[in-house]
mmCIF file of C-alpha atoms in Angstrom:
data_model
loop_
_atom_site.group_PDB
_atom_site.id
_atom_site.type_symbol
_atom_site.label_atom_id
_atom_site.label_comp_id
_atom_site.label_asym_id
_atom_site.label_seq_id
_atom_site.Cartn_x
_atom_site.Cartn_y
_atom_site.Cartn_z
ATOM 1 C CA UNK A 28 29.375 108.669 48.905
ATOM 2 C CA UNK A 29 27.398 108.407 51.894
ATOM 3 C CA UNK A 30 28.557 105.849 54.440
ATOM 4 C CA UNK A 31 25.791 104.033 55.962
ATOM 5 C CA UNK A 32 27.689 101.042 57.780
ATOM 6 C CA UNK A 33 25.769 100.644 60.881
ATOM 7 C CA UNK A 34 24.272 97.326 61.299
ATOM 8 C CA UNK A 35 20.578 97.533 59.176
ATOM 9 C CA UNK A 36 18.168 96.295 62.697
ATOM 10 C CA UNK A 37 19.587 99.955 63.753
ATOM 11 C CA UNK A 38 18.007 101.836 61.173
ATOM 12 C CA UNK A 39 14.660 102.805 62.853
ATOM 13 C CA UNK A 40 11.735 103.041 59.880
ATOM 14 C CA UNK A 41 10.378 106.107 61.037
ATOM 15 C CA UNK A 42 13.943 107.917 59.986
ATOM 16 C CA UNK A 43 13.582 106.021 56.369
ATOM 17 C CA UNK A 44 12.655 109.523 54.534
ATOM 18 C CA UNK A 45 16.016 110.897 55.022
ATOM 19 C CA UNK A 46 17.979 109.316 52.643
ATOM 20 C CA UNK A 47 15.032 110.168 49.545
ATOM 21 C CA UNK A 48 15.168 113.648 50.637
ATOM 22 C CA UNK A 49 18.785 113.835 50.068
ATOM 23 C CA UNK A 50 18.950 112.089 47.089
ATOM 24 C CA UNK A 51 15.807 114.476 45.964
ATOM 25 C CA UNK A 52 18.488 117.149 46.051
ATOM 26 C CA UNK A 53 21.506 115.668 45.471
ATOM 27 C CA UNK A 54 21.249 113.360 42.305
ATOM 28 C CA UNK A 55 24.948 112.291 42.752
ATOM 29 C CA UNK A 56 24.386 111.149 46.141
ATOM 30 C CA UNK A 57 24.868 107.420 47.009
ATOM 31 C CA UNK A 58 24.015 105.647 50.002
ATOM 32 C CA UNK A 59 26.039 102.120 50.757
ATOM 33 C CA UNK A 60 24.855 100.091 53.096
ATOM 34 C CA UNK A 61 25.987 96.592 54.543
ATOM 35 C CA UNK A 62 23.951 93.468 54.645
ATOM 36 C CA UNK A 63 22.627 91.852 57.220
ATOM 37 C CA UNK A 64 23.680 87.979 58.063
ATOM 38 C CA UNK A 65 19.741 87.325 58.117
ATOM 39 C CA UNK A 66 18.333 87.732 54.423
ATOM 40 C CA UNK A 67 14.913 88.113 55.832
ATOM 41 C CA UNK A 68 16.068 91.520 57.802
ATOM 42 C CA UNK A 69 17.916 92.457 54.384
ATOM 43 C CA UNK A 70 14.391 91.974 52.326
ATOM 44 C CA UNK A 71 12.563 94.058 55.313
ATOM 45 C CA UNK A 72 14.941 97.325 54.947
ATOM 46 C CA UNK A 73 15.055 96.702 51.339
ATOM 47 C CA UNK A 74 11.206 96.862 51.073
ATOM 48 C CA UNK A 75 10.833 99.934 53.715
ATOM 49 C CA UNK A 76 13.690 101.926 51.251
ATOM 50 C CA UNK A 77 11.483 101.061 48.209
ATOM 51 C CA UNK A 78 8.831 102.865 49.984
ATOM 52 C CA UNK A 79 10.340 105.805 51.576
ATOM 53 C CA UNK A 80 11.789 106.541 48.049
ATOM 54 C CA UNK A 81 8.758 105.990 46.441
ATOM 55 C CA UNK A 82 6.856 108.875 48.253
ATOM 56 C CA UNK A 83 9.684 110.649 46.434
ATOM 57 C CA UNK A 84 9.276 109.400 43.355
ATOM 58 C CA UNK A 85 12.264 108.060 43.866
ATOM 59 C CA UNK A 86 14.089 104.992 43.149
ATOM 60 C CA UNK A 87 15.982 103.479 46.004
ATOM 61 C CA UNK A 88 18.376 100.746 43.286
ATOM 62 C CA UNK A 89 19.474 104.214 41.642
ATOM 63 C CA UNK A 90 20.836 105.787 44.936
ATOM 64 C CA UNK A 91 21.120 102.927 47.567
ATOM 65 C CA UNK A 92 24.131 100.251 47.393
ATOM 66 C CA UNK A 93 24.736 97.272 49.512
ATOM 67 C CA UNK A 94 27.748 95.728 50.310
ATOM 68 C CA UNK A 95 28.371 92.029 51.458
ATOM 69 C CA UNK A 96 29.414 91.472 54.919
ATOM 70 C CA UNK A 97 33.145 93.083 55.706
ATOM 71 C CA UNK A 98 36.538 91.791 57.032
ATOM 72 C CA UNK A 99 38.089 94.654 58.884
ATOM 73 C CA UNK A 100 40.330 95.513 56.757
ATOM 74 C CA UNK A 101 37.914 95.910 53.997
ATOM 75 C CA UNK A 102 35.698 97.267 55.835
ATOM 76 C CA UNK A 103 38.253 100.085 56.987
ATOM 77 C CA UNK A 104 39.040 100.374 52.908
ATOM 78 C CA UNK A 105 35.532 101.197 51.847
ATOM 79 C CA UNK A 106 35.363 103.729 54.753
ATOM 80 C CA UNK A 107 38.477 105.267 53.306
ATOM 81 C CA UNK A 108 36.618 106.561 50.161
ATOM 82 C CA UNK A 109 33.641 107.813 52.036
ATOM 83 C CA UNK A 110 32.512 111.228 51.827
ATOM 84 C CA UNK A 111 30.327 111.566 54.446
ATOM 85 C CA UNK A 112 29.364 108.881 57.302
ATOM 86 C CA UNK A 113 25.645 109.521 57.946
ATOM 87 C CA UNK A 114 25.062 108.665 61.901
ATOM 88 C CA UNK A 115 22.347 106.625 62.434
ATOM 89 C CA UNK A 116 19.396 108.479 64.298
ATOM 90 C CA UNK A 117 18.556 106.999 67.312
ATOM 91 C CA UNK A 118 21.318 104.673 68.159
ATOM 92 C CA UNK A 119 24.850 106.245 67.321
ATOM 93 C CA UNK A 120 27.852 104.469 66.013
ATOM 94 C CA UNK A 121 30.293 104.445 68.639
ATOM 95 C CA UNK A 122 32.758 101.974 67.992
ATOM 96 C CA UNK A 123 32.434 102.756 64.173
ATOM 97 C CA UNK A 124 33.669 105.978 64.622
ATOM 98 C CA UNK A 125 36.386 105.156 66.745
ATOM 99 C CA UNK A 126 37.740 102.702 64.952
ATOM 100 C CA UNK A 127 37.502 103.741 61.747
ATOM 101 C CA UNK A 128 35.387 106.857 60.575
ATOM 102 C CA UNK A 129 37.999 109.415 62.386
ATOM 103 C CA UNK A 130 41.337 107.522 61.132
ATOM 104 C CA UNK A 131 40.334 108.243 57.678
ATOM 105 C CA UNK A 132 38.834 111.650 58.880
ATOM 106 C CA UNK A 133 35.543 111.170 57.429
ATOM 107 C CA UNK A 134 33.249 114.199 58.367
ATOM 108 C CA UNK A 135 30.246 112.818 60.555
ATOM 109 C CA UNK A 136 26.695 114.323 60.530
ATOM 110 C CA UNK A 137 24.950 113.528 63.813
ATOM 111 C CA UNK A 138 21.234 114.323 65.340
ATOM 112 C CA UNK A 139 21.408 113.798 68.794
ATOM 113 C CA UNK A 140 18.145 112.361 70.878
ATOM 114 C CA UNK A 141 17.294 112.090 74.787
ATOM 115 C CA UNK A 142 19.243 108.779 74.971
ATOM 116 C CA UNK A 143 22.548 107.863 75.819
ATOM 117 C CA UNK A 144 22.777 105.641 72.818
ATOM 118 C CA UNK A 145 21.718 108.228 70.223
ATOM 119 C CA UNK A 146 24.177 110.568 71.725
ATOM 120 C CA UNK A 147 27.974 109.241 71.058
ATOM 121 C CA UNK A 148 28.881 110.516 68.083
ATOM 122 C CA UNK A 149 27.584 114.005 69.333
ATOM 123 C CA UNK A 150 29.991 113.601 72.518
ATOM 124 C CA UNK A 151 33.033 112.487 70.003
ATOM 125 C CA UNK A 152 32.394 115.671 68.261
ATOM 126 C CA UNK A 153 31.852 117.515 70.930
ATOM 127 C CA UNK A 154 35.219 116.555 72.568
ATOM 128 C CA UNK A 155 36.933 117.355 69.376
ATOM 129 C CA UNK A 156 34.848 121.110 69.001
ATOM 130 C CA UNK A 157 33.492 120.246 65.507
ATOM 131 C CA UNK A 158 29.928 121.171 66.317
ATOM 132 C CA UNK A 159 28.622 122.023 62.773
ATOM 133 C CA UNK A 160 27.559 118.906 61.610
ATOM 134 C CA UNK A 161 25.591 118.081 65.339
ATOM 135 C CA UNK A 162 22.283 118.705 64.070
ATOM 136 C CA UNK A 163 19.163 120.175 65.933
ATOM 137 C CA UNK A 164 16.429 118.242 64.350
ATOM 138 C CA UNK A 165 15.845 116.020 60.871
ATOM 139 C CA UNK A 166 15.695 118.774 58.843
ATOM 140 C CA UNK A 167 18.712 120.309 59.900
ATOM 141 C CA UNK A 168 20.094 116.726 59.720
ATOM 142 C CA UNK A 169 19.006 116.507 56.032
ATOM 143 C CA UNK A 170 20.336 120.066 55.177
ATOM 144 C CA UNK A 171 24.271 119.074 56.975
ATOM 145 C CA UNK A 172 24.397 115.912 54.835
ATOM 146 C CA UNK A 173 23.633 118.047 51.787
ATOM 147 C CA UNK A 174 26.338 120.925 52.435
ATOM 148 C CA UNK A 175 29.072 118.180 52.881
ATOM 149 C CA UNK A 176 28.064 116.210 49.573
ATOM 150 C CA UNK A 177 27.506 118.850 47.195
ATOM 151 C CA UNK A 178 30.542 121.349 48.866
ATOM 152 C CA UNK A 179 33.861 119.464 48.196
ATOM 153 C CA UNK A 180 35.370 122.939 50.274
ATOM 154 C CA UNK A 181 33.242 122.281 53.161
ATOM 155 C CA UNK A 182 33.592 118.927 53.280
ATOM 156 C CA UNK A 183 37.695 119.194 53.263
ATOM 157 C CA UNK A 184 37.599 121.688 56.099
ATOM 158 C CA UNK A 185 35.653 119.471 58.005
ATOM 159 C CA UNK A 186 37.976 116.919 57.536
ATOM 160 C CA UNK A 187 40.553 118.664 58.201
ATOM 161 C CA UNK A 188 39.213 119.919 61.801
ATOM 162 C CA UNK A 189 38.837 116.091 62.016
ATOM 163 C CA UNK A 190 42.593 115.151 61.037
ATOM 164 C CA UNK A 191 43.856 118.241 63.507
ATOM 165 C CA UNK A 192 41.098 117.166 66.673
ATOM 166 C CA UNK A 193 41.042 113.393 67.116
ATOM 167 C CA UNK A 194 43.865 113.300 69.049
ATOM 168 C CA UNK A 195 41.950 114.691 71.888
ATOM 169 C CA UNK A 196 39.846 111.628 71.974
ATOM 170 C CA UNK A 197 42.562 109.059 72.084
ATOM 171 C CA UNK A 198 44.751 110.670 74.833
ATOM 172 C CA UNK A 199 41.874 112.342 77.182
ATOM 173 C CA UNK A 200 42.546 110.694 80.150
ATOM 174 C CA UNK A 201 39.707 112.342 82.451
ATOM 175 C CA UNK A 202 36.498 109.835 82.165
ATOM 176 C CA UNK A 203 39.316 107.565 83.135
ATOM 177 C CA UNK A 204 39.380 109.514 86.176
ATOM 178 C CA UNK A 205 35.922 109.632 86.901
ATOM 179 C CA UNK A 206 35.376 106.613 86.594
ATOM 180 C CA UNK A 207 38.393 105.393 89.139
ATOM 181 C CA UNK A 208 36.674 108.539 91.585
ATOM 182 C CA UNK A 209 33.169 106.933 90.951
ATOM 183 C CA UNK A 210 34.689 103.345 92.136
ATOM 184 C CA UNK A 211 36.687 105.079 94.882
ATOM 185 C CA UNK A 212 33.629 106.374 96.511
ATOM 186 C CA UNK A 213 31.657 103.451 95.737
ATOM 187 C CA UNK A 214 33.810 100.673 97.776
ATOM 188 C CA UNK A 215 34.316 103.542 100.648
ATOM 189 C CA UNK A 216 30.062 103.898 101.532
ATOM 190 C CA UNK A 217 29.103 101.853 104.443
ATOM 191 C CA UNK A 218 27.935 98.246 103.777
ATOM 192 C CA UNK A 219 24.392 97.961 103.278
ATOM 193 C CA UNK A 220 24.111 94.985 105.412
ATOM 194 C CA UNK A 221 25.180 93.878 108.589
ATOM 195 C CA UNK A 222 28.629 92.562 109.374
ATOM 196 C CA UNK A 223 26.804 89.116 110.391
ATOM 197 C CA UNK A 224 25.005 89.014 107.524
ATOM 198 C CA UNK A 225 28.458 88.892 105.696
ATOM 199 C CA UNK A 226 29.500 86.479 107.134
ATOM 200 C CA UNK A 227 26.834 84.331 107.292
ATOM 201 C CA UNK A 228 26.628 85.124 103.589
ATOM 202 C CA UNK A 229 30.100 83.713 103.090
ATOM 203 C CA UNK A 230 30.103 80.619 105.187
ATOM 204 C CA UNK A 231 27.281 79.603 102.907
ATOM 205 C CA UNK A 232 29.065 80.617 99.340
ATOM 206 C CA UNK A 233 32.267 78.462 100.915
ATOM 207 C CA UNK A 234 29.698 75.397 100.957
ATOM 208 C CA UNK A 235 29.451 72.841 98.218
ATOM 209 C CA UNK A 236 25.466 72.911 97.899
ATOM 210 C CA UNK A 237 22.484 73.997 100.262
ATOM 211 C CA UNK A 238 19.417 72.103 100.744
ATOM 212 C CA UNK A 239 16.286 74.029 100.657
ATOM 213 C CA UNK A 240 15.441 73.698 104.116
ATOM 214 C CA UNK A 241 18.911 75.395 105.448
ATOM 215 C CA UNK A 242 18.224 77.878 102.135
ATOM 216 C CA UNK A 243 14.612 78.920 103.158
ATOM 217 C CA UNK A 244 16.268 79.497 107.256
ATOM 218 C CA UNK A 245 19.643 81.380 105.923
ATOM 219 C CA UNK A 246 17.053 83.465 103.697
ATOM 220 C CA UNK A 247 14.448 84.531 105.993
ATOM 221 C CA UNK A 248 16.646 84.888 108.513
ATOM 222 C CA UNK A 249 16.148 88.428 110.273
#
């Protein structure tokens, strides 16, 4: 079972071929989804699947599920008896891996683009050093997925590597660091504006209202 949880506005059409051409090869393959709140953004990825499966002759009801809306601990359930959690391409699940795909060690196949949002579930698995399933392009993308559905052997070891790695992720204290050194040397750069400007700045914050002659004078004031 292929996890597709991410919410469905997230799932970018151009990317809609990669579920038929895993399903093309692997006939056991299932895709679950989970509805959107708004039925008329359901109907839209319903109709693009039809397509993209289609081209395939393909049919998307055979391979594609879709699950109602999700409490968190049902939601955390389902995840449980995933195989695989397919990473959206083009805007990474963060806070579903986090919080859920690595406690149940679910192996995560990833394609990294140019932007930070496409690129946290590469940096998870990068922290933990499971860089097989970071893929260098759709097809290589396509070709992961397949490995870890069809090879049960695979899949285990990857989930293993999982079980044995996530720790890293919960107790790495260093972008704690950086950030406290970013915000360190931050507050310690010279003010940008003059000390009278300051001040003038927070007389008129400490007053109730200005009127927009004494706004237009404080604002052009050189």
């Amino acid at each position: 079972m292929f996890w597709c949880c991410q919410s469905l506005f997230k799932y970018l059409p151009q990317h809609d071929d990669i579920f038929p051409q895993i399903a093309q090869r692997l006939d056991k393959g299932r895709f679950v989804f989970i509805r959107h709140d708004s039925e008329v953004v359901n109907q839209i990825f319903y109709t693009r699947l039809e397509l993209a499966f289609q081209k395939y002759n393909l049919s998307h009801e055979k391979y594609c599920i879709f699950l109602p809306r999700l409490k968190a601990r049902m939601f955390a359930g389902v995840t449980a008896l995933a195989d695989v959690f397919l990473d959206n391409i083009g805007w990474s699940g963060n806070n579903t891996i986090m919080e859920s795909t690595l406690y149940n060690n679910v192996p995560i196949v990833t394609w990294p683009g140019t932007l930070m949002r496409s690129r946290h579930a590469k940096a998870i698995l990068d922290v933990m050093g499971i860089v097989e399933t970071i893929a260098s392009s759709k097809a290589d993308y396509i070709e992961i997925a397949i490995r870890l559905g069809e090879d049960s052997a695979y899949r285990r070891s990857i989930s293993e590597k999982v079980n044995h790695s996530k720790h890293k992720l919960y107790n790495d204290l260093t972008p704690v660091r950086a950030l406290e050194d970013f915000l360190n040397q931050v507050v310690r750069q010279p003010k940008s504006l003059p000390d009278w400007q300051h001040s003038e700045a927070r007389v008129r914050l400490n007053k109730p209202q200005l009127n927009e002659s004494e706004f237009n004078q404080w604002k052009f004031n050189d």
